[in-house]
PDB file of C-alpha atoms and ligand atoms in Angstrom:
ATOM      1  CA  MET X 470     -50.323 -42.386  12.997  1.00 65.00           C
ATOM      2  CA  SER X 471     -49.069 -43.828   9.739  1.00 92.00           C
ATOM      3  CA  ILE X 472     -48.973 -41.816   6.538  1.00 97.00           C
ATOM      4  CA  ASP X 473     -48.363 -42.981   2.972  1.00 98.00           C
ATOM      5  CA  LEU X 474     -48.528 -40.401   0.189  1.00 98.00           C
ATOM      6  CA  HIS X 475     -47.507 -42.502  -2.828  1.00 98.00           C
ATOM      7  CA  CYS X 476     -48.957 -45.820  -4.068  1.00 98.00           C
ATOM      8  CA  HIS X 477     -50.468 -47.503  -7.135  1.00 98.00           C
ATOM      9  CA  SER X 478     -53.594 -49.448  -8.086  1.00 97.00           C
ATOM     10  CA  THR X 479     -54.786 -51.437 -11.120  1.00 96.00           C
ATOM     11  CA  ILE X 480     -55.619 -48.088 -12.721  1.00 96.00           C
ATOM     12  CA  SER X 481     -51.899 -47.898 -13.580  1.00 96.00           C
ATOM     13  CA  ASP X 482     -49.397 -50.675 -12.839  1.00 95.00           C
ATOM     14  CA  GLY X 483     -50.411 -51.850  -9.359  1.00 95.00           C
ATOM     15  CA  GLU X 484     -51.989 -55.210  -8.584  1.00 94.00           C
ATOM     16  CA  LEU X 485     -54.735 -54.170  -6.144  1.00 97.00           C
ATOM     17  CA  THR X 486     -57.913 -52.337  -7.163  1.00 97.00           C
ATOM     18  CA  PRO X 487     -58.312 -48.819  -5.727  1.00 98.00           C
ATOM     19  CA  GLU X 488     -60.736 -50.222  -3.122  1.00 98.00           C
ATOM     20  CA  GLU X 489     -58.293 -52.980  -2.168  1.00 98.00           C
ATOM     21  CA  VAL X 490     -55.463 -50.458  -1.860  1.00 98.00           C
ATOM     22  CA  VAL X 491     -57.481 -48.443   0.664  1.00 98.00           C
ATOM     23  CA  GLN X 492     -58.591 -51.556   2.574  1.00 98.00           C
ATOM     24  CA  ARG X 493     -55.055 -52.911   2.765  1.00 98.00           C
ATOM     25  CA  ALA X 494     -53.567 -49.568   3.838  1.00 98.00           C
ATOM     26  CA  HIS X 495     -56.230 -49.278   6.536  1.00 98.00           C
ATOM     27  CA  ALA X 496     -55.564 -52.836   7.721  1.00 97.00           C
ATOM     28  CA  ASN X 497     -51.867 -51.911   7.961  1.00 97.00           C
ATOM     29  CA  GLY X 498     -52.684 -49.008  10.298  1.00 97.00           C
ATOM     30  CA  CYS X 499     -52.578 -46.140   7.801  1.00 98.00           C
ATOM     31  CA  THR X 500     -54.517 -43.013   8.727  1.00 97.00           C
ATOM     32  CA  MET X 501     -53.725 -40.835   5.685  1.00 98.00           C
ATOM     33  CA  LEU X 502     -53.236 -42.262   2.203  1.00 98.00           C
ATOM     34  CA  ALA X 503     -52.669 -40.703  -1.221  1.00 98.00           C
ATOM     35  CA  LEU X 504     -53.403 -42.874  -4.256  1.00 98.00           C
ATOM     36  CA  THR X 505     -50.954 -41.706  -6.953  1.00 98.00           C
ATOM     37  CA  ASP X 506     -51.400 -43.753 -10.115  1.00 98.00           C
ATOM     38  CA  HIS X 507     -49.110 -42.964 -13.055  1.00 98.00           C
ATOM     39  CA  ASP X 508     -50.616 -40.324 -15.369  1.00 98.00           C
ATOM     40  CA  HIS X 509     -54.171 -41.253 -14.322  1.00 98.00           C
ATOM     41  CA  THR X 510     -56.720 -40.158 -11.734  1.00 98.00           C
ATOM     42  CA  GLY X 511     -59.365 -42.754 -12.632  1.00 97.00           C
ATOM     43  CA  GLY X 512     -59.071 -44.644  -9.331  1.00 98.00           C
ATOM     44  CA  LEU X 513     -59.714 -41.739  -7.000  1.00 98.00           C
ATOM     45  CA  ALA X 514     -63.516 -41.829  -6.880  1.00 98.00           C
ATOM     46  CA  ALA X 515     -63.649 -45.531  -5.947  1.00 98.00           C
ATOM     47  CA  ALA X 516     -60.805 -45.087  -3.457  1.00 98.00           C
ATOM     48  CA  ARG X 517     -62.658 -42.209  -1.814  1.00 98.00           C
ATOM     49  CA  LYS X 518     -65.833 -44.254  -1.349  1.00 98.00           C
ATOM     50  CA  GLN X 519     -63.835 -47.011   0.290  1.00 98.00           C
ATOM     51  CA  ALA X 520     -61.905 -44.516   2.425  1.00 98.00           C
ATOM     52  CA  GLU X 521     -65.180 -43.129   3.759  1.00 98.00           C
ATOM     53  CA  LEU X 522     -66.285 -46.667   4.668  1.00 98.00           C
ATOM     54  CA  CYS X 523     -62.993 -47.416   6.435  1.00 96.00           C
ATOM     55  CA  GLY X 524     -62.597 -43.998   8.054  1.00 96.00           C
ATOM     56  CA  ILE X 525     -59.179 -43.249   6.570  1.00 97.00           C
ATOM     57  CA  GLN X 526     -58.192 -39.878   5.146  1.00 97.00           C
ATOM     58  CA  LEU X 527     -57.719 -40.079   1.364  1.00 98.00           C
ATOM     59  CA  ILE X 528     -55.665 -37.492  -0.499  1.00 98.00           C
ATOM     60  CA  ASN X 529     -56.305 -37.148  -4.235  1.00 98.00           C
ATOM     61  CA  GLY X 530     -52.987 -37.823  -5.932  1.00 98.00           C
ATOM     62  CA  VAL X 531     -51.296 -38.587  -9.244  1.00 99.00           C
ATOM     63  CA  GLU X 532     -47.706 -39.411 -10.319  1.00 98.00           C
ATOM     64  CA  ILE X 533     -46.823 -37.629 -13.546  1.00 98.00           C
ATOM     65  CA  SER X 534     -44.040 -38.622 -15.976  1.00 98.00           C
ATOM     66  CA  VAL X 535     -41.602 -35.839 -16.886  1.00 98.00           C
ATOM     67  CA  SER X 536     -38.622 -35.646 -19.210  1.00 98.00           C
ATOM     68  CA  TRP X 537     -35.936 -33.468 -17.713  1.00 98.00           C
ATOM     69  CA  ARG X 538     -32.620 -33.056 -19.529  1.00 96.00           C
ATOM     70  CA  GLY X 539     -33.033 -36.394 -21.252  1.00 93.00           C
ATOM     71  CA  ARG X 540     -34.045 -38.327 -18.131  1.00 94.00           C
ATOM     72  CA  THR X 541     -37.360 -39.518 -16.797  1.00 96.00           C
ATOM     73  CA  ILE X 542     -38.359 -37.880 -13.528  1.00 98.00           C
ATOM     74  CA  HIS X 543     -41.610 -38.441 -11.650  1.00 98.00           C
ATOM     75  CA  ILE X 544     -43.588 -35.617 -10.059  1.00 99.00           C
ATOM     76  CA  VAL X 545     -46.355 -36.428  -7.588  1.00 99.00           C
ATOM     77  CA  GLY X 546     -49.329 -34.075  -7.342  1.00 98.00           C
ATOM     78  CA  LEU X 547     -51.127 -34.123  -3.977  1.00 98.00           C
ATOM     79  CA  ASN X 548     -54.504 -32.599  -3.174  1.00 98.00           C
ATOM     80  CA  ILE X 549     -55.342 -32.156  -6.853  1.00 98.00           C
ATOM     81  CA  ALA X 550     -58.872 -31.586  -8.118  1.00 98.00           C
ATOM     82  CA  PRO X 551     -59.263 -34.529 -10.518  1.00 98.00           C
ATOM     83  CA  GLU X 552     -61.852 -32.698 -12.629  1.00 98.00           C
ATOM     84  CA  ASP X 553     -59.389 -29.934 -13.554  1.00 98.00           C
ATOM     85  CA  GLU X 554     -59.389 -29.680 -17.354  1.00 98.00           C
ATOM     86  CA  LEU X 555     -55.812 -28.518 -17.819  1.00 98.00           C
ATOM     87  CA  LEU X 556     -54.563 -31.424 -15.713  1.00 98.00           C
ATOM     88  CA  GLN X 557     -56.734 -33.968 -17.537  1.00 98.00           C
ATOM     89  CA  THR X 558     -55.633 -32.694 -20.964  1.00 98.00           C
ATOM     90  CA  LEU X 559     -52.015 -33.185 -19.919  1.00 98.00           C
ATOM     91  CA  LEU X 560     -52.663 -36.691 -18.528  1.00 98.00           C
ATOM     92  CA  LEU X 561     -54.547 -37.718 -21.676  1.00 97.00           C
ATOM     93  CA  ARG X 562     -51.635 -36.601 -23.842  1.00 97.00           C
ATOM     94  CA  LEU X 563     -49.192 -38.586 -21.709  1.00 97.00           C
ATOM     95  CA  ARG X 564     -51.333 -41.720 -21.941  1.00 96.00           C
ATOM     96  CA  SER X 565     -51.639 -41.565 -25.731  1.00 93.00           C
ATOM     97  CA  GLY X 566     -47.852 -41.197 -25.921  1.00 95.00           C
ATOM     98  CA  ARG X 567     -47.647 -44.471 -23.996  1.00 95.00           C
ATOM     99  CA  LEU X 568     -49.290 -46.382 -26.864  1.00 93.00           C
ATOM    100  CA  GLN X 569     -46.785 -44.965 -29.335  1.00 94.00           C
ATOM    101  CA  ARG X 570     -43.947 -45.938 -27.011  1.00 96.00           C
ATOM    102  CA  LEU X 571     -45.347 -49.482 -26.746  1.00 97.00           C
ATOM    103  CA  GLN X 572     -45.268 -49.719 -30.523  1.00 96.00           C
ATOM    104  CA  ALA X 573     -41.622 -48.599 -30.590  1.00 97.00           C
ATOM    105  CA  ILE X 574     -40.622 -51.064 -27.851  1.00 98.00           C
ATOM    106  CA  ALA X 575     -42.565 -53.877 -29.553  1.00 98.00           C
ATOM    107  CA  SER X 576     -40.682 -53.346 -32.801  1.00 98.00           C
ATOM    108  CA  LYS X 577     -37.356 -53.471 -30.943  1.00 98.00           C
ATOM    109  CA  LEU X 578     -38.465 -56.706 -29.245  1.00 98.00           C
ATOM    110  CA  GLU X 579     -39.457 -58.087 -32.645  1.00 97.00           C
ATOM    111  CA  LYS X 580     -35.888 -57.549 -33.858  1.00 97.00           C
ATOM    112  CA  LYS X 581     -34.807 -59.749 -30.939  1.00 96.00           C
ATOM    113  CA  GLY X 582     -37.160 -62.462 -32.163  1.00 96.00           C
ATOM    114  CA  ILE X 583     -39.975 -61.673 -29.712  1.00 98.00           C
ATOM    115  CA  ARG X 584     -43.169 -61.332 -31.723  1.00 97.00           C
ATOM    116  CA  GLY X 585     -46.607 -60.040 -30.838  1.00 97.00           C
ATOM    117  CA  ALA X 586     -45.535 -57.761 -27.973  1.00 98.00           C
ATOM    118  CA  TYR X 587     -47.936 -54.968 -28.982  1.00 97.00           C
ATOM    119  CA  GLU X 588     -51.100 -57.085 -28.958  1.00 96.00           C
ATOM    120  CA  GLY X 589     -49.810 -59.307 -26.158  1.00 96.00           C
ATOM    121  CA  THR X 590     -49.129 -56.350 -23.869  1.00 97.00           C
ATOM    122  CA  LEU X 591     -52.472 -54.695 -24.578  1.00 95.00           C
ATOM    123  CA  ALA X 592     -54.099 -57.973 -23.572  1.00 90.00           C
ATOM    124  CA  GLN X 593     -52.400 -57.724 -20.127  1.00 82.00           C
ATOM    125  CA  ALA X 594     -53.398 -54.146 -19.384  1.00 84.00           C
ATOM    126  CA  THR X 595     -56.560 -53.620 -17.349  1.00 81.00           C
ATOM    127  CA  ASN X 596     -56.674 -50.110 -18.735  1.00 83.00           C
ATOM    128  CA  ILE X 597     -55.959 -50.071 -22.449  1.00 83.00           C
ATOM    129  CA  ASP X 598     -54.948 -46.400 -22.399  1.00 81.00           C
ATOM    130  CA  MET X 599     -52.506 -46.932 -19.540  1.00 93.00           C
ATOM    131  CA  VAL X 600     -49.759 -49.237 -20.719  1.00 95.00           C
ATOM    132  CA  THR X 601     -46.600 -49.204 -18.639  1.00 96.00           C
ATOM    133  CA  ARG X 602     -43.337 -51.110 -18.945  1.00 97.00           C
ATOM    134  CA  THR X 603     -44.649 -53.299 -16.110  1.00 95.00           C
ATOM    135  CA  HIS X 604     -47.347 -54.581 -18.484  1.00 96.00           C
ATOM    136  CA  ILE X 605     -44.733 -55.274 -21.176  1.00 97.00           C
ATOM    137  CA  ALA X 606     -42.723 -57.159 -18.535  1.00 97.00           C
ATOM    138  CA  ASP X 607     -45.859 -59.188 -17.689  1.00 95.00           C
ATOM    139  CA  PHE X 608     -46.205 -60.105 -21.353  1.00 97.00           C
ATOM    140  CA  LEU X 609     -42.556 -61.216 -21.501  1.00 98.00           C
ATOM    141  CA  VAL X 610     -43.039 -63.426 -18.421  1.00 97.00           C
ATOM    142  CA  ASN X 611     -46.373 -64.890 -19.524  1.00 96.00           C
ATOM    143  CA  SER X 612     -45.105 -65.657 -23.021  1.00 97.00           C
ATOM    144  CA  GLY X 613     -42.115 -67.507 -21.539  1.00 97.00           C
ATOM    145  CA  HIS X 614     -39.398 -65.146 -22.805  1.00 97.00           C
ATOM    146  CA  VAL X 615     -38.125 -64.439 -19.285  1.00 98.00           C
ATOM    147  CA  ASN X 616     -38.680 -66.135 -15.916  1.00 96.00           C
ATOM    148  CA  LYS X 617     -39.578 -63.094 -13.881  1.00 94.00           C
ATOM    149  CA  LYS X 618     -40.404 -59.433 -14.273  1.00 93.00           C
ATOM    150  CA  ALA X 619     -37.091 -58.236 -12.890  1.00 94.00           C
ATOM    151  CA  ASP X 620     -35.356 -60.169 -15.713  1.00 97.00           C
ATOM    152  CA  ALA X 621     -37.549 -58.433 -18.295  1.00 98.00           C
ATOM    153  CA  PHE X 622     -36.289 -55.062 -17.021  1.00 97.00           C
ATOM    154  CA  ARG X 623     -32.697 -56.255 -16.665  1.00 96.00           C
ATOM    155  CA  LYS X 624     -32.553 -57.786 -20.128  1.00 97.00           C
ATOM    156  CA  TYR X 625     -34.776 -55.554 -22.235  1.00 98.00           C
ATOM    157  CA  LEU X 626     -36.760 -52.742 -20.653  1.00 98.00           C
ATOM    158  CA  ALA X 627     -34.723 -50.805 -18.082  1.00 95.00           C
ATOM    159  CA  ASP X 628     -33.328 -47.460 -19.245  1.00 92.00           C
ATOM    160  CA  GLY X 629     -30.423 -48.031 -21.624  1.00 92.00           C
ATOM    161  CA  LYS X 630     -31.183 -51.765 -22.163  1.00 96.00           C
ATOM    162  CA  SER X 631     -31.560 -53.278 -25.613  1.00 96.00           C
ATOM    163  CA  CYS X 632     -35.278 -52.632 -26.110  1.00 98.00           C
ATOM    164  CA  SER X 633     -35.682 -49.409 -24.167  1.00 96.00           C
ATOM    165  CA  VAL X 634     -36.701 -46.311 -26.076  1.00 96.00           C
ATOM    166  CA  ARG X 635     -36.163 -42.689 -25.198  1.00 93.00           C
ATOM    167  CA  HIS X 636     -39.574 -41.244 -24.725  1.00 95.00           C
ATOM    168  CA  GLN X 637     -40.589 -37.602 -24.534  1.00 96.00           C
ATOM    169  CA  TRP X 638     -42.852 -37.162 -21.504  1.00 98.00           C
ATOM    170  CA  ALA X 639     -44.092 -33.759 -20.304  1.00 98.00           C
ATOM    171  CA  GLU X 640     -41.947 -30.737 -19.399  1.00 98.00           C
ATOM    172  CA  LEU X 641     -41.209 -30.141 -15.714  1.00 98.00           C
ATOM    173  CA  THR X 642     -42.634 -26.616 -15.815  1.00 98.00           C
ATOM    174  CA  GLU X 643     -45.913 -27.610 -17.460  1.00 98.00           C
ATOM    175  CA  VAL X 644     -46.428 -30.474 -15.005  1.00 98.00           C
ATOM    176  CA  VAL X 645     -45.906 -28.263 -11.960  1.00 98.00           C
ATOM    177  CA  ALA X 646     -48.182 -25.635 -13.547  1.00 98.00           C
ATOM    178  CA  ALA X 647     -50.934 -28.219 -14.196  1.00 98.00           C
ATOM    179  CA  ILE X 648     -50.734 -29.541 -10.615  1.00 98.00           C
ATOM    180  CA  ARG X 649     -50.979 -25.991  -9.270  1.00 98.00           C
ATOM    181  CA  HIS X 650     -53.826 -25.182 -11.653  1.00 98.00           C
ATOM    182  CA  ALA X 651     -55.662 -28.179 -10.175  1.00 98.00           C
ATOM    183  CA  GLY X 652     -55.107 -26.732  -6.692  1.00 98.00           C
ATOM    184  CA  GLY X 653     -52.443 -29.289  -5.821  1.00 98.00           C
ATOM    185  CA  ILE X 654     -48.971 -29.447  -4.324  1.00 98.00           C
ATOM    186  CA  ALA X 655     -46.084 -30.667  -6.522  1.00 98.00           C
ATOM    187  CA  VAL X 656     -43.618 -33.152  -5.008  1.00 99.00           C
ATOM    188  CA  ILE X 657     -40.464 -34.695  -6.516  1.00 99.00           C
ATOM    189  CA  ALA X 658     -41.018 -38.463  -6.273  1.00 98.00           C
ATOM    190  CA  HIS X 659     -38.232 -40.774  -5.026  1.00 98.00           C
ATOM    191  CA  PRO X 660     -35.302 -38.368  -5.649  1.00 98.00           C
ATOM    192  CA  MET X 661     -32.907 -41.040  -4.310  1.00 97.00           C
ATOM    193  CA  ARG X 662     -33.718 -43.304  -7.278  1.00 96.00           C
ATOM    194  CA  TYR X 663     -32.434 -41.028 -10.050  1.00 96.00           C
ATOM    195  CA  GLU X 664     -28.808 -41.463 -10.936  1.00 93.00           C
ATOM    196  CA  LEU X 665     -27.925 -37.772 -10.820  1.00 96.00           C
ATOM    197  CA  SER X 666     -24.636 -36.070 -10.015  1.00 97.00           C
ATOM    198  CA  ALA X 667     -24.760 -33.676  -7.060  1.00 97.00           C
ATOM    199  CA  THR X 668     -24.760 -30.765  -9.517  1.00 98.00           C
ATOM    200  CA  ALA X 669     -27.562 -32.198 -11.653  1.00 98.00           C
ATOM    201  CA  ARG X 670     -29.623 -32.863  -8.531  1.00 98.00           C
ATOM    202  CA  ARG X 671     -29.125 -29.284  -7.363  1.00 98.00           C
ATOM    203  CA  ASN X 672     -30.179 -28.059 -10.802  1.00 98.00           C
ATOM    204  CA  LEU X 673     -33.302 -30.226 -10.716  1.00 98.00           C
ATOM    205  CA  PHE X 674     -34.231 -29.001  -7.235  1.00 98.00           C
ATOM    206  CA  SER X 675     -33.624 -25.337  -8.145  1.00 98.00           C
ATOM    207  CA  GLU X 676     -35.627 -25.531 -11.385  1.00 98.00           C
ATOM    208  CA  PHE X 677     -38.429 -27.367  -9.604  1.00 98.00           C
ATOM    209  CA  LYS X 678     -38.515 -24.740  -6.893  1.00 98.00           C
ATOM    210  CA  ALA X 679     -38.379 -21.866  -9.408  1.00 98.00           C
ATOM    211  CA  CYS X 680     -41.434 -23.177 -11.251  1.00 98.00           C
ATOM    212  CA  GLY X 681     -43.504 -23.618  -8.093  1.00 98.00           C
ATOM    213  CA  GLY X 682     -42.624 -27.069  -6.728  1.00 98.00           C
ATOM    214  CA  VAL X 683     -42.803 -27.204  -2.940  1.00 98.00           C
ATOM    215  CA  ALA X 684     -41.883 -30.669  -1.646  1.00 98.00           C
ATOM    216  CA  ILE X 685     -39.656 -33.725  -2.117  1.00 98.00           C
ATOM    217  CA  GLU X 686     -40.064 -37.292  -0.924  1.00 98.00           C
ATOM    218  CA  VAL X 687     -37.578 -37.704   1.892  1.00 98.00           C
ATOM    219  CA  HIS X 688     -38.568 -41.349   2.212  1.00 98.00           C
ATOM    220  CA  SER X 689     -39.619 -43.712  -0.595  1.00 97.00           C
ATOM    221  CA  GLY X 690     -40.323 -47.438  -0.575  1.00 95.00           C
ATOM    222  CA  ARG X 691     -37.577 -49.431   1.081  1.00 92.00           C
ATOM    223  CA  SER X 692     -35.013 -46.636   1.188  1.00 93.00           C
ATOM    224  CA  GLY X 693     -33.028 -46.464   4.416  1.00 95.00           C
ATOM    225  CA  LEU X 694     -32.122 -44.104   7.223  1.00 96.00           C
ATOM    226  CA  ASN X 695     -29.140 -42.638   5.331  1.00 97.00           C
ATOM    227  CA  ASP X 696     -31.339 -41.549   2.450  1.00 97.00           C
ATOM    228  CA  ARG X 697     -33.872 -40.086   4.861  1.00 98.00           C
ATOM    229  CA  LEU X 698     -31.218 -38.031   6.620  1.00 98.00           C
ATOM    230  CA  ASN X 699     -29.581 -36.867   3.377  1.00 98.00           C
ATOM    231  CA  TYR X 700     -32.818 -35.849   1.724  1.00 98.00           C
ATOM    232  CA  ALA X 701     -34.126 -34.248   4.927  1.00 98.00           C
ATOM    233  CA  LEU X 702     -31.029 -32.019   4.887  1.00 98.00           C
ATOM    234  CA  MET X 703     -31.516 -31.186   1.218  1.00 98.00           C
ATOM    235  CA  ALA X 704     -35.194 -30.390   1.836  1.00 98.00           C
ATOM    236  CA  GLN X 705     -34.099 -28.023   4.586  1.00 98.00           C
ATOM    237  CA  GLN X 706     -31.455 -26.369   2.366  1.00 98.00           C
ATOM    238  CA  PHE X 707     -33.904 -25.801  -0.478  1.00 98.00           C
ATOM    239  CA  GLY X 708     -36.845 -24.899   1.727  1.00 98.00           C
ATOM    240  CA  PHE X 709     -38.916 -27.904   0.595  1.00 98.00           C
ATOM    241  CA  LEU X 710     -41.642 -29.599   2.598  1.00 98.00           C
ATOM    242  CA  ALA X 711     -41.031 -33.308   3.204  1.00 98.00           C
ATOM    243  CA  SER X 712     -43.234 -36.131   1.903  1.00 98.00           C
ATOM    244  CA  CYS X 713     -43.043 -39.905   2.268  1.00 98.00           C
ATOM    245  CA  GLY X 714     -44.523 -42.800   0.312  1.00 98.00           C
ATOM    246  CA  SER X 715     -44.358 -46.567   0.063  1.00 97.00           C
ATOM    247  CA  ASP X 716     -44.549 -46.524  -3.801  1.00 97.00           C
ATOM    248  CA  PHE X 717     -46.394 -49.802  -3.282  1.00 97.00           C
ATOM    249  CA  HIS X 718     -47.398 -51.680  -6.461  1.00 96.00           C
ATOM    250  CA  ARG X 719     -47.653 -55.301  -5.260  1.00 95.00           C
ATOM    251  CA  ASP X 720     -46.283 -57.620  -2.591  1.00 91.00           C
ATOM    252  CA  GLY X 721     -42.552 -58.248  -2.935  1.00 83.00           C
ATOM    253  CA  ASP X 722     -42.202 -55.450  -5.439  1.00 77.00           C
ATOM    254  CA  PHE X 723     -39.097 -53.830  -6.896  1.00 75.00           C
ATOM    255  CA  GLY X 724     -38.327 -50.895  -4.581  1.00 75.00           C
ATOM    256  CA  GLY X 725     -41.816 -50.700  -3.089  1.00 81.00           C
ATOM    257  CA  GLY X 726     -42.465 -50.759   0.651  1.00 87.00           C
ATOM    258  CA  LEU X 727     -45.330 -52.002   2.812  1.00 93.00           C
ATOM    259  CA  LEU X 728     -48.554 -50.290   1.760  1.00 97.00           C
ATOM    260  CA  GLY X 729     -49.698 -47.619   4.208  1.00 97.00           C
ATOM    261  CA  CYS X 730     -46.504 -47.690   6.262  1.00 94.00           C
ATOM    262  CA  CYS X 731     -43.599 -45.261   6.212  1.00 96.00           C
ATOM    263  CA  PRO X 732     -41.009 -44.627   8.914  1.00 96.00           C
ATOM    264  CA  GLU X 733     -41.063 -41.341  10.793  1.00 95.00           C
ATOM    265  CA  LEU X 734     -39.330 -38.456   9.076  1.00 96.00           C
ATOM    266  CA  PRO X 735     -36.251 -36.876  10.671  1.00 97.00           C
ATOM    267  CA  PRO X 736     -37.310 -34.113  13.080  1.00 97.00           C
ATOM    268  CA  ILE X 737     -35.804 -31.316  10.947  1.00 97.00           C
ATOM    269  CA  CYS X 738     -38.441 -32.015   8.270  1.00 98.00           C
ATOM    270  CA  VAL X 739     -41.506 -29.852   7.757  1.00 97.00           C
ATOM    271  CA  PRO X 740     -44.139 -32.452   6.778  1.00 98.00           C
ATOM    272  CA  VAL X 741     -46.187 -31.816   3.645  1.00 98.00           C
ATOM    273  CA  TRP X 742     -49.315 -33.285   5.251  1.00 95.00           C
ATOM    274  CA  HIS X 743     -49.821 -30.170   7.358  1.00 89.00           C
ATOM    275  CA  HIS X 744     -50.823 -28.581   4.042  1.00 85.00           C
ATOM    276  CA  LEU X 745     -53.233 -31.296   2.882  1.00 87.00           C
ATOM    277  CA  THR X 746     -56.972 -31.628   3.302  1.00 76.00           C
ATOM    278  CA  ASP X 747     -59.285 -34.432   2.213  1.00 72.00           C
TER     279      ASP X 747
HETATM  280  P1  LIG T1747     -43.207 -46.580 -17.314  1.00 63.53           P
HETATM  281  O1  LIG T1747     -43.794 -45.408 -16.585  1.00 63.53           O
HETATM  282  O2  LIG T1747     -44.177 -47.215 -18.246  1.00 63.53           O
HETATM  283  O3  LIG T1747     -41.873 -46.318 -17.918  1.00 63.53           O
HETATM  284  O4  LIG T1747     -43.042 -47.749 -16.258  1.00 63.53           O
HETATM  285  C1  LIG T1747     -42.219 -47.600 -15.250  1.00 63.53           C
HETATM  286  C2  LIG T1747     -42.667 -48.536 -14.146  1.00 63.53           C
HETATM  287  O5  LIG T1747     -41.991 -49.761 -14.276  1.00 63.53           O
HETATM  288  C3  LIG T1747     -42.245 -47.950 -12.827  1.00 63.53           C
HETATM  289  O6  LIG T1747     -43.264 -47.125 -12.320  1.00 63.53           O
HETATM  290  C4  LIG T1747     -42.029 -49.164 -11.987  1.00 63.53           C
HETATM  291  O7  LIG T1747     -43.258 -49.550 -11.426  1.00 63.53           O
HETATM  292  C5  LIG T1747     -41.596 -50.213 -12.991  1.00 63.53           C
HETATM  293  N1  LIG T1747     -40.141 -50.414 -13.032  1.00 63.53           N
HETATM  294  C6  LIG T1747     -39.207 -49.537 -13.465  1.00 63.53           C
HETATM  295  N2  LIG T1747     -37.988 -50.075 -13.395  1.00 63.53           N
HETATM  296  C7  LIG T1747     -38.143 -51.340 -12.920  1.00 63.53           C
HETATM  297  C8  LIG T1747     -37.251 -52.426 -12.626  1.00 63.53           C
HETATM  298  N3  LIG T1747     -35.933 -52.304 -12.824  1.00 63.53           N
HETATM  299  N4  LIG T1747     -37.791 -53.578 -12.153  1.00 63.53           N
HETATM  300  C9  LIG T1747     -39.121 -53.696 -11.959  1.00 63.53           C
HETATM  301  N5  LIG T1747     -40.017 -52.702 -12.215  1.00 63.53           N
HETATM  302  C10 LIG T1747     -39.529 -51.547 -12.685  1.00 63.53           C
HETATM  303 MN1  LIG T1748     -44.973 -47.981 -11.432  1.00 63.53          MN
HETATM  304 MN1  LIG T1749     -42.132 -43.336  -9.859  1.00 63.53          MN
HETATM  305 MN1  LIG T1750     -44.789 -44.618  -8.048  1.00 63.53          MN
END
């Protein structure tokens, strides 16, 4: 049994179509998969058709961008009803904010002598209303300004770098409320990736719990045994269910693991998948 509850397709910033994601996960031995594109549920119907063909259990998912105390945090919704209007209104708002952010980043790049980033990035995006920093990085590579995507983040786009902008995503409470309204379970994505002090992390976990969040990812991508043990203990302390996800975007990706494959969770964990249905 192999479970992966976090991955991306071409609907957001992944390189495989939703159908290819399901096929690849199945080929890698996955039995339960959640497709969790950023701020978008547009891949779920196609993924479900393919999952029925392959005989793999598909969980409807989404990864929603949140601003919490000036930082970007990601919240995964599992088992959501994609047709839920409150959820879709929130996702639509987040996606239109992405175009404004692109404009702001493009004008910072222009000041560095890099012209045409707005149009150039839109030309890279398969989904014009879903522009991520990965697409801006693609533009910077394809226009010869950097050699590889990682350099685009290191030089310009990563948080705090010269062309990053502070963007206001959604509030933690409204995101958890929208996921619950859509019948879903809210999960803190990759908690080991945020640079938080122990106190800030406790505050995040407590606030998340107080507004109805129920799980954290105890494993994400290529994180190791130490992280799994630490976050399993924290899940136990806070009474959270445990989730796991590859965060796969493409082969050889930054931080992402093998699609469809996650290591077993420490035995103290209460797995979130006992609460999921397809
Ligand atoms: P956005 O949601 O548009 O800010 O885009 C963030 C996406 O960029 C993440 O979901 C990752 O897929 C990718 N990303 C973030 N940081 C890096 C990095 N340092 N190197 C490569 N990709 C990154
Ligand atoms: Mn991404
Ligand atoms: Mn994320
Ligand atoms: Mn992700």
